[in-house]
C-alpha positions as MATLAB code, in Angstrom:
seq = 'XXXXXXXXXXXXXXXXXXXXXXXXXXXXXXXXXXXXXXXXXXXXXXXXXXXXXXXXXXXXXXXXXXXXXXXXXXXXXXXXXXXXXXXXXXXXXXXXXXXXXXXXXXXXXXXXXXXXXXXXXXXXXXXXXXXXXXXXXXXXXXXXXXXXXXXXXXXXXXXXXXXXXXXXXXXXXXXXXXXXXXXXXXXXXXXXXXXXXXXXXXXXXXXXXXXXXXXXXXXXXXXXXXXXXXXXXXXXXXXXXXXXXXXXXXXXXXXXXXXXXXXXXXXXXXXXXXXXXXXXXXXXXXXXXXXXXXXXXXXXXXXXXXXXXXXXXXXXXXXXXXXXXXXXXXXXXXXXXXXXXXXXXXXXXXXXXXXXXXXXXXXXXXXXXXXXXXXXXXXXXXXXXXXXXXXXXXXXXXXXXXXXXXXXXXXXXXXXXXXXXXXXXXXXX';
ca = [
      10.178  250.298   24.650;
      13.585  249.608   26.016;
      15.982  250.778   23.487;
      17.481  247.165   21.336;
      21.023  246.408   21.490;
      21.455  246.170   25.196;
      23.256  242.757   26.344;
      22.113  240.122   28.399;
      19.253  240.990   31.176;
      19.134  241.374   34.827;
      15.550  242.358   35.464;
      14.184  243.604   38.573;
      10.141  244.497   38.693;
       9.155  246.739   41.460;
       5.544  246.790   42.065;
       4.422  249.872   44.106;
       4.548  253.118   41.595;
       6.356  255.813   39.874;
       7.645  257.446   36.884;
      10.332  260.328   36.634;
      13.749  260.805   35.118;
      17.096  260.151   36.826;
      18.391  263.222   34.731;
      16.743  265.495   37.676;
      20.472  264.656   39.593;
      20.997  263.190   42.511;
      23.837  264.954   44.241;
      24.188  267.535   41.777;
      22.796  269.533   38.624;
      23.744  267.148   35.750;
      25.384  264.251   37.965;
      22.720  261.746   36.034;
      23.818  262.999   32.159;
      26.269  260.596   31.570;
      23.890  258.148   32.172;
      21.406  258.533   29.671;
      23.536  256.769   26.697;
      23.684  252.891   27.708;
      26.967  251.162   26.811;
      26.697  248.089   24.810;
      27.327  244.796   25.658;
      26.305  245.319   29.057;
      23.488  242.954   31.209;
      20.310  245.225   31.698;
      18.491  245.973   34.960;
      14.470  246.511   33.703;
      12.703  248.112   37.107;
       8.703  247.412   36.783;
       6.582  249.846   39.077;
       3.255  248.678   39.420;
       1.177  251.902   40.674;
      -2.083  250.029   41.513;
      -4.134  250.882   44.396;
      -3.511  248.110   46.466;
      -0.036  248.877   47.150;
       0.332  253.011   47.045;
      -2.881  253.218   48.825;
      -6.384  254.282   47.409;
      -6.377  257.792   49.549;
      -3.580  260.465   50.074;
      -4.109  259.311   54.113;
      -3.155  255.673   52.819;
       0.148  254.372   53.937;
       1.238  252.949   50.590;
       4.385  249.851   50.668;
       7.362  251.667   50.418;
       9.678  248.875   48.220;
      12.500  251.007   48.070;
      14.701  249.528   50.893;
      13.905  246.234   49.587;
      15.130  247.227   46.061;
      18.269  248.866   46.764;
      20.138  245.325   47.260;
      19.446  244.678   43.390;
      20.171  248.461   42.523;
      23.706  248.082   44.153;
      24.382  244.703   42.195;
      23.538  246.312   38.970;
      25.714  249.420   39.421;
      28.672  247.331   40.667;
      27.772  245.354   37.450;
      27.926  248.267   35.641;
      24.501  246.726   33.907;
      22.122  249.606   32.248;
      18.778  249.950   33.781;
      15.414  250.848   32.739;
      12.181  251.652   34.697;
       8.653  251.521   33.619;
       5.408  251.498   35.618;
       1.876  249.832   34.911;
      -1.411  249.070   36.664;
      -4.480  247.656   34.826;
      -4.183  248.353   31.192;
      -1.184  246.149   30.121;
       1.055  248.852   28.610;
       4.267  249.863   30.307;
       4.863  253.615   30.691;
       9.071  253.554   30.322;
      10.480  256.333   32.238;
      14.014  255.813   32.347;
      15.299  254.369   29.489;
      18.314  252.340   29.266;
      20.713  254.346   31.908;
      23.796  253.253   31.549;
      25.739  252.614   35.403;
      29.015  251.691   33.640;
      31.311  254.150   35.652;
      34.814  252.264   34.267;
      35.214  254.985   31.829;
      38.522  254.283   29.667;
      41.585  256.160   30.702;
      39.849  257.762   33.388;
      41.224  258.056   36.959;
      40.189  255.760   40.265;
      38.588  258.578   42.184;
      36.404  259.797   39.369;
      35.163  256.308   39.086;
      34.135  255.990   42.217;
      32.155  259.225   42.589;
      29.969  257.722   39.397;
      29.641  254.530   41.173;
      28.316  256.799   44.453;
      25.965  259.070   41.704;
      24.418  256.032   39.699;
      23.313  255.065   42.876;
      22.377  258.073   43.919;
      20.099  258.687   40.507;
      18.437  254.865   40.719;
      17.439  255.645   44.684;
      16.115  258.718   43.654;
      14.395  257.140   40.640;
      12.591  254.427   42.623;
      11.729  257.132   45.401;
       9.741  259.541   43.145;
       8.329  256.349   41.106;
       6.394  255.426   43.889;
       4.622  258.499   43.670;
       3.182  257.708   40.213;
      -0.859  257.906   40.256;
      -2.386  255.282   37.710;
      -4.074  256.112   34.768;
      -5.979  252.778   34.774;
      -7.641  250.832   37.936;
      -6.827  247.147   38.625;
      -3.524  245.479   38.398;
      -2.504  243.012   35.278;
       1.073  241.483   36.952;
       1.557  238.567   34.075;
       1.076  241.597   31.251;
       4.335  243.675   33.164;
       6.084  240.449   33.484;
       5.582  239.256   29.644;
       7.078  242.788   28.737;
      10.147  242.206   30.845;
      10.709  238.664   29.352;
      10.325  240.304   26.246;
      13.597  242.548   26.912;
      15.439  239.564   28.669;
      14.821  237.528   25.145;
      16.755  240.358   23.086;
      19.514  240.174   25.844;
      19.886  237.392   26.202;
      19.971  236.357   22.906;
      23.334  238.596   22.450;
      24.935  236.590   25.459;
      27.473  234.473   23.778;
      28.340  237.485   21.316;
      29.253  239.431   24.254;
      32.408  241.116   24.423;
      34.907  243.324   26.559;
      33.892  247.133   26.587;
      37.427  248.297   26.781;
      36.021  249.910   30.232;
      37.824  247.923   32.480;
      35.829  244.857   32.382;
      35.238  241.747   30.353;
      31.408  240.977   30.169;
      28.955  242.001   33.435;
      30.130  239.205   35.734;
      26.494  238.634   36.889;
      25.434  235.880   34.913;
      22.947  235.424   32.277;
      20.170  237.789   34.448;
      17.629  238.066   36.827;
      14.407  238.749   37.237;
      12.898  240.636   40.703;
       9.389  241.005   41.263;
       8.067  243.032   43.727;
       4.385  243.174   44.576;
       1.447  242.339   46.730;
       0.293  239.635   43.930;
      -3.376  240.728   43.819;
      -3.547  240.787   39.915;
      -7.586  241.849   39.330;
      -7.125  241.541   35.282;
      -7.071  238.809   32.664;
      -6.423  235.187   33.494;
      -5.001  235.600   37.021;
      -7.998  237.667   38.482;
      -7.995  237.019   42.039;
     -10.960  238.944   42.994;
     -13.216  235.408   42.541;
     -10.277  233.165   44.425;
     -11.732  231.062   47.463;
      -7.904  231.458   48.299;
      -8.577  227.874   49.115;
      -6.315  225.046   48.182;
      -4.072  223.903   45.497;
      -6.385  222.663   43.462;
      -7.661  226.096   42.541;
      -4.010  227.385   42.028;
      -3.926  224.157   39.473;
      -7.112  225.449   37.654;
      -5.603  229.131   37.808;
      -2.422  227.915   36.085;
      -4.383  225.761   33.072;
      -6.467  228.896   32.648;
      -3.937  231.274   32.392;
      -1.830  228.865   29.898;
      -5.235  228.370   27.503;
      -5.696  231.754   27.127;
      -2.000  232.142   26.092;
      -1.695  235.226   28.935;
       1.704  233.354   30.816;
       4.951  234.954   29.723;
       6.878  233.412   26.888;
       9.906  230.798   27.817;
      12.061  232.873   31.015;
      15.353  232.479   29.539;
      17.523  229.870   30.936;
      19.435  230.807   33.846;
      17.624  233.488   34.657;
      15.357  233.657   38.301;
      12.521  235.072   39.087;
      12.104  236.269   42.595;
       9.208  237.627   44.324;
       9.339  240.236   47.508;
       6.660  241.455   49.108;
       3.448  238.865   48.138;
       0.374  239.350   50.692;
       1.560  242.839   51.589;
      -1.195  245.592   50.716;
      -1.572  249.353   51.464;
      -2.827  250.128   55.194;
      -6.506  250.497   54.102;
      -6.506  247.725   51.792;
      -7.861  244.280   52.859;
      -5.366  242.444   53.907;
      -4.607  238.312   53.510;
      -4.064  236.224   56.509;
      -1.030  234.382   56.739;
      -2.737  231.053   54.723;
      -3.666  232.960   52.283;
      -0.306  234.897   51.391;
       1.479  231.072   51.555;
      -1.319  230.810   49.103;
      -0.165  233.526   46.969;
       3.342  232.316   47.188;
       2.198  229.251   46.038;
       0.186  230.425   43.183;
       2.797  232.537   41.705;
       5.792  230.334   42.249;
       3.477  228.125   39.959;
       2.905  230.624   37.336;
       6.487  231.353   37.322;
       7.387  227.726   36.657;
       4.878  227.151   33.644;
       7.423  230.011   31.959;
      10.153  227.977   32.419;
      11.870  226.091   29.069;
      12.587  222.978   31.636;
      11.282  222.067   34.612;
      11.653  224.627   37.387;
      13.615  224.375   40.411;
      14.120  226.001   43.992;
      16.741  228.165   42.135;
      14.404  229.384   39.555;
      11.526  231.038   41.328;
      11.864  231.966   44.301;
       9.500  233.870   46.657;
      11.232  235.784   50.001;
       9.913  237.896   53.171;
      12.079  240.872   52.197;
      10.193  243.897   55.228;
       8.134  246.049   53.024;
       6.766  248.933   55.455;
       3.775  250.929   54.877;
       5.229  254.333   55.284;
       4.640  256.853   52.269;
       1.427  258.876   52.430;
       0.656  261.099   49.662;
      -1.347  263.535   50.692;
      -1.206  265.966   47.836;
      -1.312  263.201   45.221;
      -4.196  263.586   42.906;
      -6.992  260.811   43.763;
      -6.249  257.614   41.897;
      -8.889  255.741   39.898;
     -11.452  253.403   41.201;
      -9.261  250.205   41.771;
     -11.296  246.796   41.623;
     -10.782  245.114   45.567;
      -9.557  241.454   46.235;
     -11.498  240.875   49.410;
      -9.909  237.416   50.338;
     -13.383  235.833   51.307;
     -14.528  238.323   53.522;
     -18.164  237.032   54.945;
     -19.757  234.043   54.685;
     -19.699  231.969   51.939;
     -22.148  229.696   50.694;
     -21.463  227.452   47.186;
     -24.179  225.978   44.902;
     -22.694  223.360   43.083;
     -24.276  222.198   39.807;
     -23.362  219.428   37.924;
     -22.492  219.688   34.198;
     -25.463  216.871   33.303;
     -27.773  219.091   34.967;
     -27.109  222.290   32.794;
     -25.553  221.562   29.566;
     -25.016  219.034   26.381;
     -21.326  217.965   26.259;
     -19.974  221.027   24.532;
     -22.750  223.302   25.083;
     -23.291  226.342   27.180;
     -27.499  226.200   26.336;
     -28.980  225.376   29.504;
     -31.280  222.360   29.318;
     -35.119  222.537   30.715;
     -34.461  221.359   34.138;
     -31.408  223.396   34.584;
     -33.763  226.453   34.007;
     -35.952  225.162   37.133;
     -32.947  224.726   39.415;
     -31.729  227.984   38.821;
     -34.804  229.569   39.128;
     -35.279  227.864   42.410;
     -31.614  229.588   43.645;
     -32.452  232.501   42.097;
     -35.422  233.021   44.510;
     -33.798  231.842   47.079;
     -30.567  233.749   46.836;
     -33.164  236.929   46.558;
     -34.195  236.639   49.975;
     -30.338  237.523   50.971;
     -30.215  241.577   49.931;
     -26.514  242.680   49.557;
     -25.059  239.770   49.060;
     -22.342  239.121   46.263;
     -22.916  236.241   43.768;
     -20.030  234.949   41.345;
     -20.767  232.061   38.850;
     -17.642  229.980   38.257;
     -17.721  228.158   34.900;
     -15.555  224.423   34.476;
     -15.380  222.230   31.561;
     -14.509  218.412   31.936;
     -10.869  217.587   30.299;
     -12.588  215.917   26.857;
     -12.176  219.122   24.675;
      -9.504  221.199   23.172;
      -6.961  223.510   25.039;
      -8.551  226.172   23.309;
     -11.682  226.095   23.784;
     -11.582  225.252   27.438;
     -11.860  229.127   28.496;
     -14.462  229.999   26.180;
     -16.721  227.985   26.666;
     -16.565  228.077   30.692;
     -17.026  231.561   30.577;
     -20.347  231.334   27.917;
     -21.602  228.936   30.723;
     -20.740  230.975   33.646;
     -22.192  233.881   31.658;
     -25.483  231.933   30.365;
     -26.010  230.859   34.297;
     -25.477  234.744   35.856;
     -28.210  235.894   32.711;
     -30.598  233.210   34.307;
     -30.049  234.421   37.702;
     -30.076  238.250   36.877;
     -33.297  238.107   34.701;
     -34.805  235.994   38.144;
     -34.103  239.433   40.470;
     -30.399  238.923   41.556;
     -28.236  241.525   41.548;
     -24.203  242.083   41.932;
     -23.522  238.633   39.980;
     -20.589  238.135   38.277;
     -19.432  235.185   36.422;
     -16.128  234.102   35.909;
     -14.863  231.406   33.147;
     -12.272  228.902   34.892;
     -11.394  226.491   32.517;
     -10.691  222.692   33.457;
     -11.876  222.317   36.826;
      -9.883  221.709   40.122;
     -11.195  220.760   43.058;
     -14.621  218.514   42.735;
     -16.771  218.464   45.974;
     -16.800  214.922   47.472;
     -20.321  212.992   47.225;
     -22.255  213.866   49.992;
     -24.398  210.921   50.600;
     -23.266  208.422   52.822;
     -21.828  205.237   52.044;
     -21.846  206.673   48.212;
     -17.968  206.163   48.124;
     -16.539  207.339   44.970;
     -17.582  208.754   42.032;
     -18.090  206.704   38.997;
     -16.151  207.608   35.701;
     -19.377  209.671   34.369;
     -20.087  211.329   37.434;
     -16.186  212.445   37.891;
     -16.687  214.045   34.480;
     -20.719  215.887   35.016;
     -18.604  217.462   38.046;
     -15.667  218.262   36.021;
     -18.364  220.491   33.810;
     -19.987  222.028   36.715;
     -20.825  225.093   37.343;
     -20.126  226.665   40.934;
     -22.865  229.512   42.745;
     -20.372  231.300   45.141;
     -22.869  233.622   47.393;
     -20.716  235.998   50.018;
     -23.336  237.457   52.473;
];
């Protein structure tokens, strides 16, 4: 964990991999030592790497995003800050692996002389390129990619810092306070989260409506990051932007992702979010690194953005369950059994069940019991002879398909709410 007592946060998360130690040098043997005690009372730079497969590539032929260039803007701010950084990387298993620290940049020592000052400014520089460089080259210990678990352990530092903020006072290094504000927060990957509440791999990448059922799912299963400090933004760089032999999202679909998690940033807000507070920009990312020697990574789940043709059984609620129930009723049975035999005539094909509940019951039990439906629908279709189903529990549901009989106009009150408890057969042949 980032070590406590280090004043208010500026916050940069790089997503695309590495861990090593700035003490290695930059320029010279030992030009990094005087970094590794922070000073106090200074804002703090927390650098995220996320080392999933997506963006450093699945193969050593991969071209992996190379963030650095992007980074170095933010870097450059928090030296001439003289903030203390820290840099940790992650993938799928929620825990951040810290490798550097709390490094102090504050090159204002007291009493010292102009031109030794700015040779530290040049070295912390130096040591934080460096840093980032060989991060990248971190392989991940765990497959998939859990974004909102990184984030919620960056908030966490910018809620100690911050809360020192007022009490903040000159260093005697030249300085009073870090002159950047209360701190910011930089995010910078591809967006394809594959665990916990923001799993993308099941996203029609559709509309907003699913982005609204995304954002009520994550916030009932408590997975968003506690209240972002006031004052602080959140930027994203690089959304949409995967390793050369990932799949790749079309242009809707990364204004989709934009979309998405400009709206999970803004349900961490403690008042309503503005333009100012999450922001999302086209910062170049190239795919240049290849890591050829780099031991293989583990199997990393794939977001394949649709790929195929998709067909979608919808099935009402009234047709499956008892309000509050995820037993399937007698003639829910038939209908399923009736896809099921259908959907075995289509070898290869990938099935997801997507559970919804109707608005009428608690917060908290909203993604439970969506996922025991989805699950009690896939155990239906998988003891009928389907295989690769996976079911997925969304929550309060978005988007409800318009009647399709003609002239039916709209739904009544009843039939608003069987729809709102549907569940949804996605096939992709």
């Amino acid at each position: 964990m980032v070590a406590r007592g280090l004043a208010p946060a500026f916050v940069v998360v790089l997503l695309s991999a590495g861990i090593t130690s700035c003490g290695d040098g930059a320029s010279a043997p030992g030009t990094c030592d005087w970094m590794e005690k922070a000073a106090e009372g200074r804002a703090h730079t927390v650098v995220l790497v996320d080392a999933s497969a997506s963006l450093r590539g699945s193969t050593g032929a991969d071209r992996g995003r190379d963030h650095t260039e992007a980074v170095i803007p933010y870097l450059e701010k928090a030296v001439r800050h003289r903030n203390t950084v820290s840099v940790g990387a992650f993938a799928g298993a929620g825990d951040i692996e810290w490798s550097a620290p709390g490094l102090s940049t504050d090159w204002t020592w007291k009493n010292d002389n102009p031109n030794n000052r700015e040779q530290r400014e040049k070295d912390a520089t130096a040591c934080l390129k460096k840093n980032l460089a060989q991060a990248q080259e971190t392989v991940p210990t765990s497959g998939g990619t859990d974004i909102l678990a990184a984030v919620r352990s960056a908030v966490a530092v910018l809620g100690e810092s911050a809360g020192r903020e007022d009490g903040r006072e000159d260093s005697g290094n030249g300085g009073s306070g870090n002159g950047s504000g209360s701190g910011e927060l930089i995010v910078l990957t591809d967006g394809l989260s594959t665990t916990g509440c923001a799993d993308l791999r099941p996203a029609r990448f559709a509309d907003d409506l699913e982005i609204d059922a995304i954002a009520e799912v994550c916030r009932d299963a408590a997975e968003l990051p506690q209240e972002i400090p006031a004052g602080v933004p959140v930027t994203f760089v690089g959304l949409g932007r995967t390793a050369g032999a990932q799949p790749a999202p079309t242009p809707a679909q990364t204004g989709w992702l934009n979309r998405l998690w400009l709206r999970l940033c803004a349900q961490t807000r403690p008042k309503p979010a503005g333009a100012e507070d999450c922001r999302a920009v086209d910062t170049p990312v190239p795919g240049s690194l290849r890591r050829a020697s780099a031991p293989k990574p583990p199997a990393d789940p794939l977001v394949r953005f649709g790929v195929g043709r998709s067909q979608t059984y919808p099935l009402p609620g009234a047709a499956l369950f008892d309000p509050r129930s995820a037993v399937i009723r007698e003639r829910g049975l038939r209908e399923l059994t009736r896809i099921a035999v259908e959907l075995r005539s289509s070898p290869g094909a990938e099935v997801q069940v997507l559970g919804y509940v109707d608005p009428r019951g608690g917060a908290g039990n909203n993604l439970s019991l969506s996922q025991q439906r989805a699950d009690a629908v896939a155990e239906v279709l998988t003891a009928h002879g389907v295989r690769d189903v996976t079911a997925y529990g969304r929550g309060l549901a978005g988007a409800c398909p318009k009647p399709v009989a003609a002239g039916s106009g709209d739904r009544d009150a009843d039939e608003a709410l069987q729809c709102d408890r549907r569940v949804d057969i996605v096939v992709t042949k």
